[in-house]
Amino acid sequence: MDNIKENVPAKQPKVLSLIQPTAMPTLGNYLGALKNWASMADDYDCLFGVADLHAITVRHDPASLRRQTMEMFALLLSLDLKPDKNIVFIQSHVPAHAELSWILNCYTQFGEASRMTQFKEKSQKHADNVNVGLFTYPTLMAADILLYQTNYVPIGADQKQHLEITRDIAERFNGIYGNVFTVPEPFIGKSGARIMSLQEPNNKMSKTDPNPKASISMLDTPDMIIKKFKSAVTDSEACVKYAEGKDGINNLMAIYSCCTGLDYAAIEQQFEGKGYGDFKLAVAQAVIEHLRPVQEKFNSIIKDKSYLAQCAQNGAQRASYAAHKTLEKVMKKVGFFQIR
Ligand code: ATP
Ligand code: LTN
């Protein structure tokens, strides 16, 4: 009996995170978020997905959304996310997300949704299209998370408020109907992995920055990467040292550290007496090597449309199965008439 127990794999805590297919991710998204996903793939029972339903909360071009969703999905398959063990899927392929989000809307107060800073920022940025979907963005995100009884949600600091409202909604629902939802915890990576713009190093590197020199896309070629690092903004000290006021160099050191595993003292030692030109080239080379395996895998996967379709279907089926257990329980609790 004991032997049988030993052979049964222990149940792993559940992890879920999604990314919007609004543009090809940057080196910032990779080092700050996607690389963390890959590092959790072995030790947790993970679901990773493309948040295409969230992407239509701002005006978009349908053809671009279709292409970007496929590219984002192919990119997720190119990371070491263990898709045989974990679930990699596209949000709109699992109708339970939209169904649960409607129910959660009815357990979310107008006032609490109005306090979301992302809603306030995006309503200002897209003043001509302040749609109701933008307002209920957090309840869809809560549905993503709560459907799978998620324990941990890897997110950037900007999404913390959305996780807090998710916890509030879950606790409120549980308070009325008993233990229906697991109350999730945020999993925020090291702040060291906040990568800044190469042109304005006190702003974060962002995939929608209109200046192409400011960010490294995950699919940039080696030549583009070298060019962008050569033109990265630094300072006039010509000394590779991590210090206050040296935002440009600090950022390059953070990137180099993430890609090589070296700490700042080791980097300072390696570049002692050398100029910024040498350092920038070394950072560019480290990034090129770091992205190379992901790019190679992406380039072969994106060409294989039938493999992509097969993976998307597999992800959708497995996610739907997992989501349904919670959705059915919720529907029963709120009193919907059940046929069976
Ligand atoms: P946008 O340009 O549309 O604001 P973004 O590049 O900021 O997008 P998001 O889609 O908002 O990226 O975020 C995806 C994930 O990447 C989040 O977990 C976020 O915290 C993380 N992330 C985004 N930018 C950075 C960055 N510069 N450094 C580290 N992590 C980042
Ligand atoms: N809002 C997130 C993307 C997102 C997400 C989620 C993250 C949608 N659903 C569920 C974690 C869990 C963003 O813009 N980064």
Coordinates of N, CA and C and ligand atoms in Angstrom, one line a residue, residues 16-20 37 49 51 54 91 118 122 137 140-142 144-145 153-156 158-159 162-163 207, ligand 2:
L16 N -1.6 29.9 -12.5 CA -2.2 30.3 -13.8 C -1.7 31.7 -14.1
S17 N -1.3 31.9 -15.4 CA -1.1 33.3 -15.8 C -1.4 33.4 -17.3
L18 N -1.8 34.6 -17.7 CA -2.2 34.8 -19.1 C -1.4 36.1 -19.6
I19 N -1.2 36.2 -20.9 CA -0.6 37.4 -21.4 C -1.4 37.9 -22.6
Q20 N -1.6 39.2 -22.8 CA -2.4 39.7 -23.9 C -1.6 39.7 -25.2
W37 N 7.6 32.0 -15.8 CA 6.6 31.0 -16.1 C 7.3 29.6 -16.3
G49 N -1.8 31.0 -20.7 CA -2.7 31.3 -21.8 C -2.5 32.6 -22.5
A51 N -4.5 35.8 -23.6 CA -5.7 36.5 -23.2 C -6.3 37.3 -24.3
H54 N -9.3 39.7 -23.4 CA -8.9 40.9 -22.8 C -8.4 41.9 -23.9
Q91 N -7.5 31.8 -24.5 CA -8.7 32.1 -23.6 C -10.0 32.0 -24.3
Q118 N -5.8 50.7 -13.5 CA -5.6 50.4 -14.9 C -6.8 50.9 -15.7
K122 N -6.3 53.5 -18.6 CA -6.7 53.2 -20.0 C -7.9 54.0 -20.5
Y137 N -12.9 44.4 -17.2 CA -11.7 43.7 -17.4 C -11.3 42.8 -16.2
L140 N -13.2 39.6 -15.7 CA -12.8 38.5 -16.6 C -11.5 37.9 -16.1
M141 N -10.6 38.7 -15.6 CA -9.4 38.2 -15.1 C -9.6 37.4 -13.9
A142 N -10.6 37.8 -13.0 CA -10.9 37.0 -11.8 C -11.5 35.6 -12.3
D144 N -10.7 34.0 -15.1 CA -9.6 33.2 -15.6 C -9.0 32.5 -14.4
I145 N -8.8 33.2 -13.3 CA -8.0 32.7 -12.2 C -8.9 31.7 -11.3
V153 N -0.6 33.2 -8.7 CA -0.7 33.9 -10.0 C 0.6 34.7 -10.3
P154 N 1.5 34.2 -11.1 CA 2.6 35.1 -11.4 C 2.2 36.3 -12.3
I155 N 2.5 37.5 -11.7 CA 2.1 38.7 -12.4 C 3.1 39.8 -12.1
G156 N 3.1 40.9 -12.9 CA 3.9 42.0 -12.6 C 3.2 42.9 -11.6
D158 N 2.1 45.8 -11.7 CA 1.0 46.5 -12.2 C -0.3 45.8 -12.1
Q159 N -0.3 44.4 -12.0 CA -1.5 43.6 -11.9 C -2.0 43.3 -10.5
H162 N -5.5 44.0 -9.5 CA -6.5 43.1 -10.1 C -6.5 41.7 -9.3
L163 N -5.4 41.4 -8.8 CA -5.4 40.1 -8.0 C -6.1 40.4 -6.7
K207 N 6.1 46.9 -24.6 CA 5.9 46.4 -26.0 C 5.1 47.3 -26.9
Ligands
LTN2 N1 -4.2 41.5 -17.2 C1 -2.9 40.7 -17.4 C2 -3.1 39.6 -18.3 C3 -4.1 38.6 -17.7 C4 -3.8 37.7 -16.6 C5 -5.0 37.0 -16.4 C6 -2.7 37.6 -15.8 C7 -5.3 38.3 -18.2 N2 -5.9 37.3 -17.4 C8 -5.0 36.0 -15.4 C9 -2.8 36.7 -14.7 C10 -3.9 35.9 -14.5 C11 -1.9 41.7 -18.0 O1 -2.2 42.6 -18.7 N3 -0.6 41.4 -17.8

